Coordinates of C-alpha atoms in Angstrom, one line a residue:
X246 CA 148.2 172.8 126.0
X247 CA 147.9 176.5 125.9
X248 CA 151.0 178.6 126.5
X249 CA 151.5 181.9 128.2
X250 CA 154.6 184.0 128.4
X251 CA 156.1 185.6 131.4
X252 CA 157.2 189.0 130.0
X253 CA 158.3 190.6 133.3
X254 CA 160.6 188.1 135.1
X255 CA 164.3 188.2 134.9
X256 CA 164.3 184.8 133.2
X257 CA 164.0 184.1 129.5
X258 CA 160.6 183.8 127.8
X259 CA 159.6 180.2 128.6
X260 CA 156.3 178.5 127.9
X261 CA 154.3 177.8 131.0
X262 CA 151.3 175.8 131.9
X263 CA 148.1 177.8 132.4
X264 CA 147.7 176.5 136.0
X265 CA 151.1 177.9 137.0
X266 CA 149.9 181.4 136.2
X267 CA 147.0 181.1 138.7
X268 CA 148.8 180.2 141.8
X269 CA 149.7 182.9 144.3
X270 CA 152.5 183.1 146.9
X271 CA 151.6 182.9 150.5
X272 CA 152.3 185.8 152.9
X273 CA 150.1 188.5 154.3
X274 CA 150.1 192.0 152.9
X275 CA 152.0 191.1 149.7
X276 CA 150.7 191.3 146.2
X277 CA 151.4 188.5 143.8
X278 CA 154.4 188.9 141.7
X279 CA 154.5 187.9 138.0
X280 CA 155.3 184.1 138.2
X281 CA 158.7 182.9 137.3
X282 CA 159.5 179.9 135.1
X283 CA 159.0 176.5 136.6
X284 CA 160.5 173.2 135.4
X285 CA 158.8 170.8 137.8
X286 CA 155.3 172.1 138.3
X287 CA 156.4 173.8 141.5
X288 CA 154.2 175.6 144.0
X289 CA 154.4 178.9 142.2
X290 CA 155.9 180.9 145.1
X291 CA 158.7 182.2 143.0
X292 CA 161.4 179.8 144.1
X293 CA 162.8 177.4 141.6
X294 CA 162.9 173.7 142.2
X295 CA 166.1 172.2 143.7
X296 CA 166.6 170.2 140.6
X297 CA 167.2 173.4 138.6
X298 CA 170.7 173.8 137.6
X299 CA 172.7 176.6 139.3
X300 CA 172.4 178.4 142.5
X301 CA 170.1 181.2 143.5
X302 CA 170.8 184.4 145.3
X303 CA 168.5 186.4 147.6
X304 CA 166.0 188.3 145.6
X305 CA 167.0 186.7 142.4
X306 CA 166.4 183.3 140.8
X307 CA 168.7 182.0 138.1
X308 CA 167.1 181.0 134.8
X309 CA 165.9 177.4 134.7
X310 CA 167.5 175.1 132.2
X311 CA 165.0 174.4 129.4
X312 CA 165.1 173.1 125.9
X313 CA 162.7 175.9 124.8
X314 CA 164.3 178.3 122.3
X315 CA 165.3 181.7 123.7
X316 CA 163.1 184.5 122.5
X317 CA 165.4 187.3 123.7
X318 CA 168.5 187.9 125.6
X319 CA 168.5 189.9 128.9
X320 CA 169.7 193.2 127.4
X321 CA 167.1 193.0 124.6
X322 CA 164.3 192.0 127.0
X323 CA 165.2 194.9 129.3
X324 CA 164.4 197.3 126.4
X325 CA 160.9 195.8 125.7
X326 CA 157.7 197.3 127.0
X327 CA 155.9 195.5 129.8
X328 CA 152.5 195.3 128.1
X329 CA 149.9 194.3 129.2
X330 CA 151.5 194.1 132.6
X331 CA 151.5 197.2 134.8
X332 CA 154.1 199.9 134.2
X333 CA 157.3 198.9 135.8
X334 CA 158.6 202.4 136.2
X335 CA 156.0 203.0 139.0
X336 CA 157.1 200.0 141.0
X337 CA 159.6 200.2 144.0
X338 CA 162.8 198.5 143.2
X339 CA 165.6 196.8 145.3
X340 CA 169.1 196.3 144.1
X341 CA 170.3 192.8 143.4
X342 CA 173.7 191.3 143.3
X343 CA 173.8 191.0 139.6
X344 CA 173.0 194.8 139.3
X345 CA 169.6 194.2 137.8
X346 CA 166.4 195.6 139.2
X347 CA 163.8 193.2 140.5
X348 CA 160.3 194.3 141.5
X349 CA 159.4 193.9 145.1
X350 CA 155.7 194.5 144.9
X351 CA 153.1 195.5 142.4
X352 CA 150.5 198.1 143.2
X353 CA 146.9 196.8 142.8
X354 CA 145.3 197.8 139.5
X355 CA 148.2 199.9 138.3
X356 CA 146.9 201.9 135.3
X357 CA 148.3 201.2 131.9
X358 CA 149.9 204.1 130.1
X359 CA 149.5 205.0 126.4
X360 CA 152.2 203.7 124.1
X361 CA 153.4 207.3 123.4
X362 CA 154.1 207.8 127.2
X363 CA 155.8 204.4 127.4
X364 CA 158.0 205.4 124.5
X365 CA 159.0 208.7 126.1
X366 CA 159.9 206.8 129.3
X367 CA 162.1 204.5 127.3
X368 CA 163.8 207.2 125.1
X369 CA 164.1 210.7 126.7
X370 CA 164.7 212.3 123.3
X371 CA 161.1 211.6 122.3
X372 CA 159.9 213.9 125.0
X373 CA 161.8 216.7 123.3
X374 CA 159.4 216.6 120.3
X375 CA 156.7 219.3 120.5
X376 CA 153.2 218.1 120.5
X377 CA 151.0 218.4 117.4
X378 CA 148.8 221.6 117.9
X379 CA 146.1 219.9 115.8
X380 CA 146.1 216.3 116.9
X381 CA 142.7 215.5 115.3
X382 CA 143.4 217.1 111.9
X383 CA 143.9 214.7 109.0
X384 CA 147.0 216.1 107.2
X385 CA 146.2 214.3 104.0
X386 CA 142.4 214.3 104.2
X387 CA 140.3 215.4 101.3
X388 CA 137.8 216.9 103.8
X389 CA 140.5 219.2 105.1
X390 CA 140.3 221.1 101.8
X391 CA 137.4 223.3 101.1
X392 CA 135.5 222.9 97.8
X393 CA 136.3 226.5 96.6
X394 CA 140.0 225.6 96.9
X395 CA 139.5 222.2 95.3
X396 CA 137.6 223.6 92.4
X397 CA 139.8 226.6 91.7
X398 CA 141.2 225.0 88.6
X399 CA 137.7 224.5 87.4
X400 CA 136.8 228.1 87.7
X401 CA 140.2 229.4 86.5
X402 CA 140.5 227.0 83.6
X403 CA 141.6 229.4 80.8
X404 CA 145.3 229.7 80.0
X405 CA 147.1 233.0 79.6
X406 CA 146.5 232.9 75.8
X407 CA 142.8 233.7 76.5
X408 CA 142.9 237.2 75.4
X409 CA 139.4 238.4 76.5
X410 CA 139.7 236.9 79.9
X411 CA 143.1 238.4 80.4
X412 CA 141.5 241.8 80.1
X413 CA 139.6 241.1 83.3
X414 CA 141.0 240.5 86.7
X415 CA 142.1 236.9 87.4
X416 CA 141.9 237.2 91.1
X417 CA 138.8 235.1 91.8
X418 CA 140.1 233.4 94.9
X419 CA 137.9 235.2 97.3
X420 CA 134.8 233.1 96.7
X421 CA 133.6 231.1 99.7
X422 CA 130.3 229.9 98.4
X423 CA 129.7 226.4 99.6
X424 CA 128.9 223.9 96.9
X425 CA 127.3 221.4 99.2
X426 CA 124.6 223.3 101.1
X427 CA 122.4 221.6 103.6
X428 CA 119.1 220.5 102.0
X429 CA 116.0 221.2 104.1
X430 CA 113.6 218.3 103.6
X431 CA 109.9 219.2 103.3
X432 CA 107.9 217.8 106.1
X433 CA 105.9 215.7 103.6
X434 CA 109.1 213.8 102.8
X435 CA 110.5 213.4 106.3
X436 CA 110.3 209.6 105.9
X437 CA 112.7 209.7 103.0
X438 CA 115.9 210.0 105.0
X439 CA 118.8 208.4 103.1
X440 CA 120.1 207.0 106.4
X441 CA 117.7 204.1 106.0
X442 CA 120.0 202.4 103.4
X443 CA 122.6 201.1 105.9
X444 CA 121.6 197.5 105.8
X445 CA 122.9 195.5 102.8
X446 CA 119.8 193.4 102.7
X447 CA 117.5 196.4 102.4
X448 CA 119.6 198.4 99.9
X449 CA 117.6 197.2 96.9
X450 CA 114.3 198.3 98.4
X451 CA 113.3 201.9 98.3
X452 CA 111.5 203.8 101.1
X453 CA 110.2 206.3 98.6
X454 CA 106.4 206.1 98.3
X455 CA 105.5 204.2 95.1
X456 CA 102.8 206.7 94.3
X457 CA 105.4 209.5 93.8
X458 CA 107.3 207.8 91.0
X459 CA 104.8 208.4 88.1
X460 CA 104.8 212.1 88.9
X461 CA 108.6 212.2 89.3
X462 CA 109.1 210.3 86.0
X463 CA 106.6 212.6 84.2
X464 CA 108.4 215.7 85.5
X465 CA 111.7 214.4 84.1
X466 CA 110.4 213.5 80.6
X467 CA 108.6 216.9 80.4
X468 CA 111.6 219.1 81.4
X469 CA 114.9 217.1 81.0
X470 CA 114.1 214.8 78.1
X471 CA 114.0 217.6 75.5
X472 CA 117.6 218.4 76.3
X473 CA 118.7 214.8 77.2
X474 CA 116.9 212.7 74.5
X475 CA 118.7 209.4 75.0
X476 CA 116.2 207.4 77.1
X477 CA 113.3 205.8 75.3
X478 CA 110.3 206.6 77.5
X479 CA 108.2 203.8 75.9
X480 CA 110.8 201.2 76.5
X481 CA 111.4 202.4 80.1
X482 CA 107.8 202.3 81.0
X483 CA 107.3 198.8 79.5
X484 CA 110.2 197.4 81.4
X485 CA 108.9 198.9 84.7
X486 CA 105.8 196.8 84.1
X487 CA 107.5 193.6 83.0
X488 CA 110.6 193.4 85.2
X489 CA 110.2 196.0 88.0
X490 CA 112.5 194.0 90.3
X491 CA 115.6 194.5 88.1
X492 CA 118.3 196.4 90.1
X493 CA 119.7 198.2 87.0
X494 CA 116.1 199.3 86.1
X495 CA 115.4 200.4 89.6
X496 CA 118.7 202.4 89.6
X497 CA 117.6 204.2 86.4
X498 CA 114.1 204.7 87.8
X499 CA 115.6 206.5 90.9
X500 CA 118.0 208.6 88.8
X501 CA 115.1 209.7 86.6
X502 CA 113.1 210.5 89.7
X503 CA 116.0 212.5 91.2
X504 CA 116.1 214.8 88.1
X505 CA 112.3 214.9 88.0
X506 CA 112.3 216.1 91.6
X507 CA 114.9 218.7 90.6
X508 CA 112.6 220.0 87.9
X509 CA 109.5 220.1 90.2
X510 CA 109.4 222.5 93.1
X511 CA 106.5 220.6 94.8
X512 CA 108.4 217.3 94.6
X513 CA 111.8 218.6 95.5
X514 CA 111.6 216.9 98.9
X515 CA 112.3 213.5 97.2
X516 CA 115.4 214.7 95.5
X517 CA 118.1 213.6 98.0
X518 CA 116.5 210.2 98.8
X519 CA 116.1 209.4 95.1
X520 CA 119.7 210.3 94.3
X521 CA 121.1 208.3 97.3
X522 CA 119.1 205.3 96.4
X523 CA 120.2 205.4 92.8
X524 CA 123.8 205.5 93.9
X525 CA 123.2 202.6 96.3
X526 CA 121.7 200.5 93.6
X527 CA 124.5 201.3 91.2
X528 CA 126.9 200.0 93.9
X529 CA 125.0 196.8 94.1
X530 CA 125.4 196.4 90.3
X531 CA 129.1 196.9 90.6
X532 CA 129.5 194.5 93.4
X533 CA 127.6 191.6 91.7
X534 CA 130.1 188.8 91.2
X535 CA 129.1 187.7 87.8
X536 CA 128.9 191.2 86.4
X537 CA 125.5 190.6 84.8
X538 CA 124.1 193.9 86.1
X539 CA 126.8 195.8 84.2
X540 CA 125.7 194.3 80.9
X541 CA 122.6 196.5 80.9
X542 CA 121.9 199.8 79.1
X543 CA 120.0 200.9 82.2
X544 CA 123.2 200.8 84.3
X545 CA 125.0 203.0 81.8
X546 CA 122.1 205.5 81.5
X547 CA 122.0 205.8 85.3
X548 CA 125.7 206.8 85.3
X549 CA 125.0 209.4 82.7
X550 CA 122.0 210.9 84.6
X551 CA 123.9 211.0 87.9
X552 CA 126.8 212.7 86.2
X553 CA 124.5 215.4 84.8
X554 CA 123.0 215.9 88.3
X555 CA 126.4 216.1 90.0
X556 CA 127.7 218.6 87.4
X557 CA 124.8 220.8 88.3
X558 CA 125.6 220.8 92.0
X559 CA 128.5 221.3 91.2
X560 CA 130.5 218.5 92.8
X561 CA 133.1 218.3 90.0
X562 CA 135.3 215.6 91.5
X563 CA 132.4 213.3 92.1
X564 CA 130.8 214.1 88.7
X565 CA 134.0 213.5 86.9
X566 CA 134.4 210.1 88.6
X567 CA 130.8 209.1 87.8
X568 CA 131.3 210.2 84.2
X569 CA 134.5 208.3 84.1
X570 CA 132.6 205.1 85.0
X571 CA 130.1 205.8 82.2
X572 CA 132.8 206.4 79.6
X573 CA 134.7 203.2 80.6
X574 CA 131.6 201.1 80.6
X575 CA 130.6 202.5 77.2
X576 CA 134.1 201.6 75.8
X577 CA 133.9 198.1 77.3
X578 CA 130.5 197.7 75.7
X579 CA 131.9 198.9 72.4
X580 CA 129.3 201.6 72.0
X581 CA 131.9 204.0 70.5
X582 CA 132.2 201.7 67.5
X583 CA 129.8 201.5 64.6
X584 CA 130.0 197.7 64.9
X585 CA 130.6 196.9 68.6
X586 CA 133.8 194.8 69.1
X587 CA 136.5 194.7 71.7
X588 CA 138.9 197.5 71.6
X589 CA 142.5 196.7 70.6
X590 CA 143.7 197.4 74.2
X591 CA 141.1 195.2 75.8
X592 CA 141.4 191.5 76.5
X593 CA 138.5 189.4 75.1
X594 CA 137.2 188.6 78.6
X595 CA 136.9 192.3 79.5
X596 CA 134.6 193.0 76.5
X597 CA 131.0 193.0 77.5
X598 CA 128.5 192.3 74.7
X599 CA 125.0 193.7 75.1
X600 CA 122.2 191.5 74.0
X601 CA 121.4 192.0 70.4
X602 CA 118.9 194.9 69.9
X603 CA 115.3 193.7 69.4
X604 CA 114.2 196.6 67.2
X605 CA 115.4 199.8 65.6
X606 CA 114.4 201.9 68.6
X607 CA 116.7 200.0 70.8
X608 CA 119.6 200.4 68.4
X609 CA 119.0 204.1 68.3
X610 CA 118.7 204.4 72.1
X611 CA 122.2 202.8 72.5
X612 CA 123.6 205.2 69.9
X613 CA 122.1 208.2 71.6
X614 CA 123.4 207.1 75.0
X615 CA 126.9 207.1 73.6
X616 CA 126.5 210.5 72.0
X617 CA 125.3 212.0 75.3
X618 CA 128.4 210.6 77.0
X619 CA 130.5 212.2 74.2
X620 CA 128.9 215.6 74.9
X621 CA 129.6 215.3 78.6
X622 CA 133.2 214.1 77.9
X623 CA 133.8 217.3 75.9
X624 CA 132.3 219.4 78.6
X625 CA 134.5 217.9 81.3
X626 CA 137.6 218.1 79.1
X627 CA 137.2 221.8 78.5
X628 CA 136.6 222.5 82.1
X629 CA 139.6 220.5 83.4
X630 CA 142.0 221.2 80.5
X631 CA 142.5 217.5 80.2
X632 CA 142.3 215.3 77.0
X633 CA 138.9 213.8 76.3
X634 CA 138.5 210.1 76.6
X635 CA 136.9 209.7 73.1
X636 CA 139.7 211.6 71.4
X637 CA 140.1 209.4 68.3
X638 CA 138.0 208.8 65.2
X639 CA 134.5 208.0 66.3
X640 CA 132.7 205.9 63.7
X641 CA 129.3 205.8 65.3
X642 CA 126.7 207.4 63.1
X643 CA 124.8 210.5 64.2
X644 CA 121.3 210.2 65.8
X645 CA 118.3 210.1 63.5
X646 CA 115.9 213.1 63.4
X647 CA 112.9 211.0 64.6
X648 CA 111.6 211.0 68.1
X649 CA 113.0 208.1 70.0
X650 CA 109.6 206.9 71.3
X651 CA 108.1 206.8 67.8
X652 CA 111.0 205.7 65.5
X653 CA 109.8 203.1 62.9
X654 CA 112.4 203.1 60.1
X655 CA 116.1 203.0 59.6
X656 CA 117.7 206.4 58.8
X657 CA 121.1 206.3 57.0
X658 CA 122.9 208.9 59.0
X659 CA 126.5 209.9 58.4
X660 CA 129.3 209.9 60.9
X661 CA 131.0 213.0 62.2
X662 CA 133.8 212.8 59.7
X663 CA 131.4 212.3 56.8
X664 CA 129.3 215.4 57.7
X665 CA 131.8 217.9 56.3
X666 CA 132.8 215.7 53.3
X667 CA 129.3 215.3 51.7
X668 CA 127.2 217.6 49.8
X669 CA 124.0 215.7 50.7
X670 CA 121.4 217.7 52.6
X671 CA 120.6 215.8 55.8
X672 CA 117.8 217.0 58.1
X673 CA 119.8 216.8 61.3
X674 CA 117.9 217.0 64.5
X675 CA 118.8 219.5 67.2
X676 CA 120.5 216.7 69.2
X677 CA 122.6 215.8 66.1
X678 CA 123.3 219.4 65.5
X679 CA 124.6 219.8 69.1
X680 CA 127.0 216.9 68.5
X681 CA 128.4 218.5 65.4
X682 CA 129.0 221.8 67.2
X683 CA 130.6 219.9 70.1
X684 CA 132.9 218.1 67.6
X685 CA 134.1 221.5 66.2
X686 CA 134.5 222.8 69.7
X687 CA 136.9 219.8 70.4
X688 CA 138.9 220.8 67.3
X689 CA 139.1 224.4 68.5
X690 CA 140.1 223.2 72.0
X691 CA 142.9 221.1 70.6
X692 CA 143.9 224.0 68.4
X693 CA 144.4 226.3 71.4
X694 CA 146.3 223.7 73.4
X695 CA 148.6 222.6 70.6
X696 CA 149.5 226.2 69.6
X697 CA 150.3 226.9 73.3
X698 CA 152.5 223.8 73.5
X699 CA 154.3 223.7 70.1
X700 CA 156.2 226.6 68.7
X701 CA 156.2 225.2 65.1
X702 CA 152.5 224.6 65.0
X703 CA 150.7 225.6 61.8
X704 CA 148.3 228.0 63.5
X705 CA 146.7 229.7 60.5
X706 CA 146.1 226.5 58.5
X707 CA 144.1 225.0 61.4
X708 CA 142.4 228.3 62.1
X709 CA 141.0 228.6 58.6
X710 CA 140.0 224.9 58.6
X711 CA 137.9 225.3 61.7
X712 CA 136.5 228.6 60.5
X713 CA 135.5 226.9 57.3
X714 CA 133.7 224.2 59.3
X715 CA 131.8 226.9 61.2
X716 CA 130.7 228.6 58.0
X717 CA 129.6 225.2 56.6
X718 CA 127.4 224.8 59.6
X719 CA 125.9 228.2 59.2
X720 CA 125.3 228.0 55.5
X721 CA 124.3 224.4 54.9
X722 CA 124.8 221.6 57.4
X723 CA 122.6 222.9 60.3
X724 CA 121.3 226.1 58.7
X725 CA 117.7 225.0 59.3
X726 CA 118.4 225.0 63.0
X727 CA 120.1 228.4 63.0
X728 CA 117.5 230.2 61.0
X729 CA 115.1 231.7 63.5
X730 CA 112.2 231.6 60.9
X731 CA 112.6 227.8 60.6
X732 CA 110.2 225.6 62.6
X733 CA 113.1 223.4 63.7
X734 CA 114.8 226.5 65.3
X735 CA 111.9 226.8 67.8
X736 CA 113.3 223.8 69.7
X737 CA 115.1 224.7 73.0
X738 CA 118.0 222.5 72.1
X739 CA 118.3 224.4 68.8
X740 CA 118.4 227.7 70.7
X741 CA 121.2 226.4 72.9
X742 CA 123.0 225.1 69.8
X743 CA 123.0 228.6 68.3
X744 CA 124.4 230.2 71.5
X745 CA 127.2 227.5 71.7
X746 CA 128.2 227.9 68.1
X747 CA 128.5 231.7 68.7
X748 CA 130.6 231.0 71.8
X749 CA 132.8 228.7 69.7
X750 CA 133.3 231.5 67.1
X751 CA 134.3 234.0 69.8
X752 CA 136.9 231.6 71.1
X753 CA 138.4 230.9 67.7
X754 CA 138.7 234.5 66.7
X755 CA 140.0 235.5 70.1
X756 CA 142.9 233.2 69.5
X757 CA 143.4 234.8 66.1
X758 CA 143.6 238.3 67.6
X759 CA 146.2 237.1 70.2
X760 CA 148.3 235.4 67.5
X761 CA 148.1 238.5 65.1
X762 CA 149.1 240.9 67.9
X763 CA 152.0 238.6 69.1
X764 CA 153.4 238.3 65.5
X765 CA 152.7 241.9 64.6
X766 CA 150.6 240.9 61.6
X767 CA 148.6 243.4 59.5
X768 CA 145.8 245.1 61.4
X769 CA 143.3 243.8 58.8
X770 CA 143.4 240.4 60.4
X771 CA 142.7 241.8 63.8
X772 CA 139.9 244.0 62.5
X773 CA 138.2 241.0 60.8
X774 CA 138.5 238.9 63.9
X775 CA 137.1 241.6 66.2
X776 CA 134.1 242.0 63.9
X777 CA 133.4 238.3 64.0
X778 CA 133.7 238.2 67.8
X779 CA 131.3 241.2 68.1
X780 CA 128.8 239.6 65.8
X781 CA 128.9 236.3 67.7
X782 CA 128.6 238.0 71.0
X783 CA 125.5 239.8 69.8
X784 CA 124.1 236.5 68.7
X785 CA 124.4 235.2 72.2
X786 CA 122.6 238.3 73.5
X787 CA 119.8 237.6 71.0
X788 CA 119.5 234.1 72.2
X789 CA 119.1 235.4 75.8
X790 CA 116.4 237.8 74.6
X791 CA 114.5 234.8 73.0
X792 CA 114.8 233.0 76.3
X793 CA 113.3 236.0 78.0
X794 CA 110.1 235.5 76.0
X795 CA 109.7 231.9 76.8
X796 CA 106.9 230.8 79.1
X797 CA 105.6 227.7 80.9
X798 CA 107.4 224.4 80.3
X799 CA 109.7 225.9 77.7
X800 CA 111.0 228.4 80.2
X801 CA 111.6 225.6 82.7
X802 CA 113.5 223.6 80.0
X803 CA 115.7 226.6 79.2
X804 CA 116.4 227.2 82.9
X805 CA 117.4 223.6 83.6
X806 CA 119.6 223.5 80.5
X807 CA 121.9 226.3 81.9
X808 CA 124.7 223.8 82.3
X809 CA 125.1 223.8 78.6
X810 CA 125.1 227.5 77.8
X811 CA 126.8 229.1 80.8
X812 CA 130.2 228.9 79.1
X813 CA 128.9 230.7 76.0
X814 CA 127.4 233.5 78.1
X815 CA 130.7 233.9 80.0
X816 CA 132.6 234.2 76.7
X817 CA 130.2 236.9 75.5
X818 CA 130.7 238.8 78.7
X819 CA 134.5 238.6 78.3
X820 CA 134.3 239.7 74.7
X821 CA 132.2 242.8 75.5
X822 CA 134.5 243.7 78.4
X823 CA 137.5 243.5 76.0
X824 CA 135.7 245.7 73.5
X825 CA 134.8 248.2 76.2
X826 CA 138.5 248.5 77.0
X827 CA 139.8 248.6 73.5
X828 CA 137.1 250.0 71.2
X829 CA 136.0 253.6 71.6
X830 CA 132.9 253.3 69.5
X831 CA 129.7 251.5 70.3
X832 CA 130.2 251.8 74.1
X833 CA 126.5 252.2 74.8
X834 CA 125.8 249.0 72.9
X835 CA 128.4 247.1 74.8
X836 CA 127.3 248.4 78.1
X837 CA 123.6 247.5 77.5
X838 CA 124.7 244.0 76.3
X839 CA 126.7 243.5 79.5
X840 CA 123.8 244.6 81.6
X841 CA 121.5 242.1 79.9
X842 CA 124.0 239.2 80.2
X843 CA 124.8 239.9 83.9
X844 CA 121.2 240.2 84.8
X845 CA 120.3 237.0 82.9
X846 CA 123.2 235.1 84.6
X847 CA 121.8 236.1 88.0
X848 CA 118.4 234.9 87.0
X849 CA 119.3 231.7 85.1
X850 CA 122.6 230.4 86.5
X851 CA 123.3 229.4 90.0
X852 CA 126.1 231.3 91.7
X853 CA 127.9 228.1 92.4
X854 CA 128.6 227.8 88.6
X855 CA 130.0 231.3 88.3
X856 CA 133.5 232.5 89.0
X857 CA 133.5 234.2 92.3
X858 CA 133.5 238.0 91.8
X859 CA 132.9 237.8 88.0
X860 CA 129.6 239.6 88.0
X861 CA 130.7 242.2 90.6
X862 CA 133.7 243.0 88.4
X863 CA 131.5 243.5 85.4
X864 CA 129.2 245.8 87.3
X865 CA 132.1 247.9 88.5
X866 CA 133.5 248.1 84.9
X867 CA 130.1 249.2 83.5
X868 CA 129.8 251.9 86.2
X869 CA 133.3 253.1 85.4
X870 CA 132.5 253.3 81.7
X871 CA 129.4 255.3 82.3
X872 CA 131.2 257.8 84.5
X873 CA 133.9 258.2 82.0
X874 CA 131.5 258.8 79.1
X875 CA 129.1 260.9 81.3
X876 CA 126.2 259.7 79.3
X877 CA 122.9 258.3 80.6
X878 CA 122.3 254.7 79.6
X879 CA 118.8 253.2 79.8
X880 CA 118.9 249.9 81.7
X881 CA 117.9 246.8 79.8
X882 CA 115.2 244.6 81.1
X883 CA 116.3 241.1 82.0
X884 CA 113.5 239.7 84.2
X885 CA 112.7 236.0 83.8

């Protein structure tokens, strides 16, 4: 038997038969009242049966005796809302002998009131609360914060111990450049709308024309592979032929295609569709119950490529989350160890073992994938002032100098710690050289943070240790990559490496100048540090001049690698600005260098990656310096 509850009568809540709820009282012109409880299957006219205990009074029926448990007493029931019955406050009432109010009639189709209005009718104090002037605004919503506000810490990431930046205005809060501009899809790609991926069953199938993929992949390997050499193109193409229906492989294929579309103007219409489909496929890999799709190098490489793409947008929050997935998955796979094994903090069941490598090239590809994550981990840590994930001793050996697609023999490469302890001359590749510079950058980064946090820190011991490592790089370890007359130095990655090593040197000696001035040390220390900063800043300027002379594909590679040298260009600008304020000599040299750097930044680096107002501030400072000197300065050319 189904039960209904009479919520409006003056009786207790008693279960009733369904047919009792459908009978109506006789009488013309009257509207049916909510039925009262019956104990004998009465006629439903509201009068209790004679067998009911107790007497009744006009307009009021006494509760029927029942064995059903009471659900509420009369005073409690009177405070409850009559829902979904009509609002009782709109009904005409008549007094009863027991001083309770009983409804006489119910208006037809009385409208129900919102719960907020019913609450105000019940408690007059609620009506005293002023209404929310913005009722549809989510107070804790991420979308209620604009991206320039959300990324202010990314742009203003230097602490007050950054000497050169403190010479410039720190008021960069006026920028309103949107970091998520609307993408206009070329009419050729109108069918590539990402909205077509709503159905779960169709998520694994792409609507991108299959004929576009070879061109998109070729564009990636031509422009991005020289600076991101961690995917084996031969292995990738072979798997596309052998197991094209693999979801991790399709995810990697779409991620490669997205960056390929980014590198090609004529294929840019496929960019958003490729990126969205890669993310959709990654989600399918994560949702797979047995986790088999995660035990795949293609899944890890997809995370890395999407993180690179998102850092370029820049959508820093999303990129950091994507990179975090890549780093955690690499740790679970054990790729941060020379001999992969579960980390001490991981349970055995959480450790994912990749299938044994089938050849040397596969082993090298896994190693390079880890090192690419290591580089991005360092980049994110410096931008966010947070500790890197891979902050311990990394025992993985460095990448070999051979091309990944043609490697045939094992190369006994050292680890990062062994690089500075051996006198053996190793022909490091530009990719390995970049990892070495990133490793020293981490040490300098920790040096700056520790000095700022610990008053008893041995500043000068660490300073000279890092400076010695930089000199070792210049004189022996990667000298063949820094010497502009060497064939290896012609590589675009080697050019970026030289600029980043110079940026590292500026940072190190900037800290030394600050420390010497704070402790009032001999001026000889400050003079030496200023000369080293000036030399390093000029090296960055020279790297930009080399970039000006690039043409064709090399120029495109240099342009799309801007994510990795924008920081060094910024440090050079800050150094020259400081020198312009503090050094009276060589002002024309500093002004021309600033003109070159500012003009190159406008050409090479998207405004979304620059601090709002930075370049305008430099232009104003240069104009002021020219007026104060009253000397004509010939403008430098910086056309790309």
